Amino acid sequence: MLEKILLLLSLSLSVAEGLCKPGVGEAYKVRFSIKTALGDQAYPWNKNEMFLFRAALAFAMRDFTNGEEFGVSDIHPCNETQRVSFWFVVTRPKTMDLVDKGTVEMAIKKSRNRINGAFLLTDKTLEFDGIYPTLAAPVSPDTPPWLIVFGVVMGAVSVGIIALLVYPLVQRKLKKNMDADDEDSDEETGVKTAENGANDGIYNSTFSDDERFTQM
Amino acid sequence: MGKDAGPEERPKWDNKAQYLLTCIGFAVGIGNVWRFPYLCQIYGGGAFLIPYLIALVFEGLPLLFLELAVGQRLRKGSVGVWKTINPVIGGVGIACLIVSFLVGVFYNTILAWVLWYFFHSFQEPLPWSTCPLNESHYNLECKKSTPVNYFWYRETLNITPDIEISGSVEWGMVICLASAWCIVYICFIKGIDSVGKAVYVTSTFPYLVLTIFLIRALTLPGATDGLLYLFTPDWQTLTNPRVWLDAATQIFFSLSVAFGGLISFSSYNEEKNNCERDAVLVGVINSATSIYASIPIFSILGFKATTAFNACKDENILALTNYFEFSDQNITLQNYDYWYEYLNTTYPEKFQSLSLRECDLQKLLKQSVSGTGLAFIVFTEAVISMPGSQVWAVLFFVMLFSLGLSSMFGNIEGVLAPLNELKLLPRWMPKELISGTSVICLISFLVALLFTLSSGNYWVEVFNGYVGSVPLLIIALFEIIGVIYFRGMKTFSDDIYIMTGRRPNIFWKACWMVISPLLLLVVFVAYVIVQAQTRPTYQAWNPDYEKFPETEEKLYPDWVFAIIILLCVVPVISIPLVALYQLLRVKKKQSFGEWLTTSVTYVLTCSLWKTTTRCKSKSTKTHTAMG
């Protein structure tokens, strides 16, 4: 049993080596920049990581084609370098037909985040040559935030202006009422003393005239 | 000169600190932050300080002392002061009024731009950090230039490619302009009572922010490169006369003399105040602020250059790593130079085929910008790379706004005091609701709507370049002549003796009588010659230009050139007009020949032979006694 599986695997590998030719046909180039992304916590690239990549890509193909049972053996890498970069092609499950570039591209675009996440990388550090990341639309709130700040500032300034303008007018009105009361009491005393003599009456009216001047 | 029913109530400062802070705030403006560091940079760093300080001592301080002394002694605004000295030079006050008004109009527009950026700094991410998307592509104009440039030229100004194309009014900018004028109005609502309180904040806050920026900037990588570049003196530049000219003009405009505002402010002082010490204090603090501000500015510019340099190197490293299939992070920023040389010599043809960008730190440091370019393009770009960008952006724009606001107080005072003295405001206006301040703010706002058009930035450049330069030089020249020759050095020394308790020493006298007028005359003539040598041009932002994103240099069309000439001439035309009018008034019952001889001998005796008694008798005839 084991020998049969090994035989099949080696057969498919040898066939696939002929399929994956860098730069031609349906092959895609991919680059990993693990040290740039993770620095000290970078993991080394080895066969296990390659296996993860093939599994992730098989998942992307399954997810896009909605059920076609792609397996790890359908992803064929070649020309691996120490950059970490390599070419790969995708074949249909159970056959050796190459999947066209367009389908592969759309599958990768759909599951890009999942593939990035599997490797703890980003669109920039896990680069598929020729597949540009779809740009996220920036969040635009309903009310632009600058209008809110403007509203706050202008509200405070307007309240200040109105307060500073109205306050002296209100004060003046209060003062007028108070002085009107004073004048009433003065007039009363003036009336009283007028009975005593003309001088006192004149003296009082001059006094209240002075008050009016100082009010101005 | 009593205007009201009772004795004239001149407003007074609550305390000396308010007065000093107001004068310092007026002198220290946005130019200290965005013009002085630029001049330092292009004129050989530390070496520029020499002409700058010489100009301060021989030109700036004497003018400052003169204005403060004259205002404090004669206790009037700029029109009243010159009319009192001699009605013939009364036009100087009117010239101050017009210049203050025109400068105030465009200066507050700059504050409106600062407010716009301030309002937009409360977002995450900052709106000038990324290009906007339409469908799945970045905006083309933004991609070709940078997001910061795009935000300034397109989203803020919506600028047209030519000054002749006016475009439409930008509503966002109109409401920012309205806010700026409302803030100016509320600070000025009770005259110097409210201004005196506002300056406690607006004059001191910028220093706090500058210190915070200083500490932050010095810890940024690349700060030392920027500082070294700024302060390394290049003594060769001292042989270039242009350097001396620019130093003289910079100190002159920086101190805000010849606006009339300083005269008004000092007239609200008590008479026995040591204005000599005040003048030296204000002048020295102004220059010290310029130098102090250039340290964080240049640290940040050094940081920006280093960031751009590293980004350039990273780009090249990526290209090399990908092409030669080296292991990731084999080539780092540290061993970049070694690998560069090695690969260039080992595989020259392959290397050339990559066409890598040349990364040069010195070239990046050399990119010098001043004015709005420094604040709204270079600085905003640097702020994006600093952690906590919003905080730094908000702090920076509030600082710029405070600096500009305190200068606006001086401009408004320079308009308000003369208007009150000329009694141009009708008496029936109730003082609280419609005062001179609100009328001036409203009219200025309406005039400034011109600058909210799409071509507004070009017009601000026109005003900035021509209103705030030649007329001020002429006014300052006439101020010195007016005080020293019309009032007389002896009378002026007595004035100062009354106020400070001692007469001006030989240094001041020499400066006022010879050095400063000579310096001003030389600066004025040199300035006019330099300006007249070339037809004036402006930098236009034209997306269709073949060398875009570089700005296109265009000539001003003829009608704009005519407006420029008007802006230079109209403010100062009042000086000869009023002089002529006053001389004609004296004439009344004389024949033309008699008038000619009378006026010529009058002018000669007053100015050259300083027989001040004869001038005084004439002057007391034509105006009422001093208040």
Tab-separated table of N, CA and C in Angstrom, chain A residues 29 31-36 81-83 85 127 135-138 145-147 149-150 153-154 157 160-161 164-165 168-169 172, chain B residues 116 118-120 122-123 133 136-138 172 175-176 178-179 182-183 185-186 189-190 318 321-322 325-329 432-433:
chain	number	residue	atom	x	y	z
A	29	LYS	N	4.873	33.840	-9.559
A	29	LYS	CA	6.032	33.914	-8.669
A	29	LYS	C	5.570	34.485	-7.328
A	31	ARG	N	6.999	35.755	-3.338
A	31	ARG	CA	8.173	36.118	-2.533
A	31	ARG	C	7.762	36.248	-1.081
A	32	PHE	N	8.599	35.696	-0.215
A	32	PHE	CA	8.366	35.838	1.228
A	32	PHE	C	9.437	36.734	1.818
A	33	SER	N	9.050	37.705	2.626
A	33	SER	CA	10.054	38.536	3.325
A	33	SER	C	9.815	38.381	4.810
A	34	ILE	N	10.191	37.191	5.315
A	34	ILE	CA	9.818	36.863	6.694
A	34	ILE	C	10.596	37.698	7.695
A	35	LYS	N	11.914	37.848	7.460
A	35	LYS	CA	12.731	38.593	8.430
A	35	LYS	C	12.307	40.046	8.484
A	36	THR	N	11.919	40.609	7.309
A	36	THR	CA	11.479	42.007	7.299
A	36	THR	C	10.221	42.177	8.125
A	81	THR	N	14.464	29.736	-4.217
A	81	THR	CA	15.739	30.391	-3.953
A	81	THR	C	15.830	30.731	-2.474
A	82	GLN	N	17.002	31.190	-2.064
A	82	GLN	CA	17.161	31.509	-0.649
A	82	GLN	C	16.602	32.882	-0.299
A	83	ARG	N	16.053	33.604	-1.291
A	83	ARG	CA	15.395	34.877	-1.055
A	83	ARG	C	14.226	34.716	-0.107
A	85	SER	N	11.902	32.843	-2.587
A	85	SER	CA	10.933	33.076	-3.657
A	85	SER	C	10.890	31.837	-4.536
A	127	GLU	N	4.435	38.496	-1.201
A	127	GLU	CA	4.153	39.161	-2.464
A	127	GLU	C	3.894	38.151	-3.558
A	135	LEU	N	-7.186	47.732	-2.763
A	135	LEU	CA	-7.027	48.808	-1.799
A	135	LEU	C	-8.293	48.929	-0.972
A	136	ALA	N	-8.117	49.001	0.327
A	136	ALA	CA	-9.276	49.155	1.200
A	136	ALA	C	-9.801	50.571	1.093
A	137	ALA	N	-11.098	50.702	0.917
A	137	ALA	CA	-11.676	52.045	0.853
A	137	ALA	C	-11.541	52.694	2.220
A	138	PRO	N	-11.061	53.947	2.276
A	138	PRO	CA	-10.910	54.586	3.585
A	138	PRO	C	-12.269	54.834	4.214
A	145	PRO	N	-15.299	64.909	10.431
A	145	PRO	CA	-14.906	65.281	11.802
A	145	PRO	C	-14.506	66.732	11.932
A	146	TRP	N	-14.012	67.338	10.838
A	146	TRP	CA	-13.535	68.708	10.977
A	146	TRP	C	-14.682	69.662	11.227
A	147	LEU	N	-15.861	69.326	10.708
A	147	LEU	CA	-17.016	70.184	10.958
A	147	LEU	C	-17.410	70.141	12.427
A	149	VAL	N	-15.309	69.723	14.984
A	149	VAL	CA	-14.373	70.572	15.727
A	149	VAL	C	-14.708	72.041	15.484
A	150	PHE	N	-14.986	72.362	14.217
A	150	PHE	CA	-15.346	73.731	13.861
A	150	PHE	C	-16.571	74.172	14.644
A	153	VAL	N	-15.640	74.925	18.296
A	153	VAL	CA	-14.875	76.168	18.454
A	153	VAL	C	-15.768	77.377	18.212
A	154	MET	N	-16.520	77.341	17.115
A	154	MET	CA	-17.341	78.493	16.773
A	154	MET	C	-18.471	78.684	17.753
A	157	VAL	N	-16.963	80.479	20.678
A	157	VAL	CA	-16.671	81.878	20.351
A	157	VAL	C	-17.953	82.696	20.275
A	160	GLY	N	-19.297	83.397	23.632
A	160	GLY	CA	-18.469	84.422	24.260
A	160	GLY	C	-18.818	85.812	23.771
A	161	ILE	N	-18.966	85.942	22.437
A	161	ILE	CA	-19.259	87.259	21.866
A	161	ILE	C	-20.597	87.774	22.383
A	164	LEU	N	-20.339	88.753	26.046
A	164	LEU	CA	-19.602	89.996	26.264
A	164	LEU	C	-20.376	91.206	25.770
A	165	LEU	N	-21.225	91.028	24.752
A	165	LEU	CA	-21.988	92.163	24.251
A	165	LEU	C	-23.211	92.430	25.101
A	168	PRO	N	-22.864	93.940	29.435
A	168	PRO	CA	-22.900	95.352	29.842
A	168	PRO	C	-24.263	95.996	29.641
A	169	LEU	N	-24.997	95.573	28.583
A	169	LEU	CA	-26.330	96.132	28.376
A	169	LEU	C	-27.245	95.755	29.538
A	172	ARG	N	-26.315	97.685	32.537
A	172	ARG	CA	-26.755	99.070	32.453
A	172	ARG	C	-28.231	99.180	32.775
B	116	TRP	N	-7.990	75.678	9.330
B	116	TRP	CA	-8.449	74.549	8.527
B	116	TRP	C	-7.647	73.304	8.853
B	118	PHE	N	-5.936	72.828	11.536
B	118	PHE	CA	-6.198	72.479	12.936
B	118	PHE	C	-7.461	71.637	13.042
B	119	PHE	N	-8.541	72.076	12.355
B	119	PHE	CA	-9.792	71.320	12.396
B	119	PHE	C	-9.585	69.904	11.842
B	120	HIS	N	-8.729	69.779	10.827
B	120	HIS	CA	-8.549	68.473	10.198
B	120	HIS	C	-7.539	67.596	10.918
B	122	PHE	N	-7.910	66.371	13.810
B	122	PHE	CA	-8.543	65.504	14.799
B	122	PHE	C	-9.043	64.216	14.171
B	123	GLN	N	-8.339	63.723	13.147
B	123	GLN	CA	-8.792	62.511	12.478
B	123	GLN	C	-7.721	61.446	12.531
B	133	LEU	N	-9.090	57.477	-2.770
B	133	LEU	CA	-9.342	56.447	-3.778
B	133	LEU	C	-10.566	56.814	-4.581
B	136	SER	N	-10.994	51.839	-7.881
B	136	SER	CA	-9.922	51.119	-7.171
B	136	SER	C	-8.556	51.728	-7.463
B	137	HIS	N	-8.567	52.989	-7.940
B	137	HIS	CA	-7.293	53.614	-8.240
B	137	HIS	C	-7.095	54.834	-7.378
B	138	TYR	N	-5.856	55.092	-7.027
B	138	TYR	CA	-5.518	56.321	-6.343
B	138	TYR	C	-5.685	57.481	-7.313
B	172	GLY	N	-15.507	75.812	2.394
B	172	GLY	CA	-14.789	75.387	3.594
B	172	GLY	C	-13.864	76.485	4.077
B	175	ILE	N	-15.780	79.485	5.763
B	175	ILE	CA	-16.159	79.374	7.168
B	175	ILE	C	-14.936	79.393	8.077
B	176	CYS	N	-13.793	78.916	7.599
B	176	CYS	CA	-12.585	79.048	8.417
B	176	CYS	C	-12.202	80.516	8.551
B	178	ALA	N	-14.261	83.067	8.412
B	178	ALA	CA	-15.218	83.683	9.328
B	178	ALA	C	-14.834	83.370	10.768
B	179	SER	N	-14.434	82.108	11.029
B	179	SER	CA	-14.011	81.751	12.388
B	179	SER	C	-12.823	82.589	12.817
B	182	CYS	N	-13.927	86.019	13.668
B	182	CYS	CA	-14.705	86.031	14.913
B	182	CYS	C	-13.788	85.936	16.121
B	183	ILE	N	-12.746	85.096	16.012
B	183	ILE	CA	-11.832	84.968	17.142
B	183	ILE	C	-11.078	86.282	17.364
B	185	TYR	N	-12.210	89.193	16.618
B	185	TYR	CA	-13.191	90.145	17.126
B	185	TYR	C	-13.423	89.961	18.613
B	186	ILE	N	-13.554	88.684	19.038
B	186	ILE	CA	-13.860	88.482	20.445
B	186	ILE	C	-12.673	88.906	21.313
B	189	ILE	N	-12.872	92.795	21.587
B	189	ILE	CA	-14.214	93.344	21.754
B	189	ILE	C	-14.228	94.490	22.760
B	190	LYS	N	-13.355	94.439	23.746
B	190	LYS	CA	-13.328	95.530	24.712
B	190	LYS	C	-12.039	96.332	24.583
B	318	LEU	N	15.305	46.603	-1.522
B	318	LEU	CA	14.297	45.641	-1.968
B	318	LEU	C	14.538	45.246	-3.416
B	321	THR	N	17.599	42.984	-3.542
B	321	THR	CA	17.324	41.664	-2.973
B	321	THR	C	16.479	40.825	-3.919
B	322	ASN	N	15.459	41.487	-4.504
B	322	ASN	CA	14.588	40.728	-5.398
B	322	ASN	C	15.310	40.317	-6.664
B	325	GLU	N	18.161	37.785	-5.833
B	325	GLU	CA	17.651	36.661	-5.042
B	325	GLU	C	18.493	36.390	-3.812
B	326	PHE	N	18.913	37.456	-3.153
B	326	PHE	CA	19.608	37.253	-1.890
B	326	PHE	C	18.610	36.898	-0.821
B	327	SER	N	19.121	36.373	0.282
B	327	SER	CA	18.238	36.072	1.398
B	327	SER	C	17.697	37.376	1.966
B	328	ASP	N	16.493	37.273	2.467
B	328	ASP	CA	15.841	38.458	3.025
B	328	ASP	C	16.674	39.062	4.152
B	329	GLN	N	16.793	40.384	4.169
B	329	GLN	CA	17.531	41.112	5.205
B	329	GLN	C	19.031	40.820	5.182
B	432	GLU	N	-21.607	99.840	21.805
B	432	GLU	CA	-21.364	98.428	22.103
B	432	GLU	C	-21.578	97.543	20.898
B	433	LEU	N	-22.751	97.621	20.321
B	433	LEU	CA	-23.083	96.646	19.291
B	433	LEU	C	-22.289	96.868	18.020
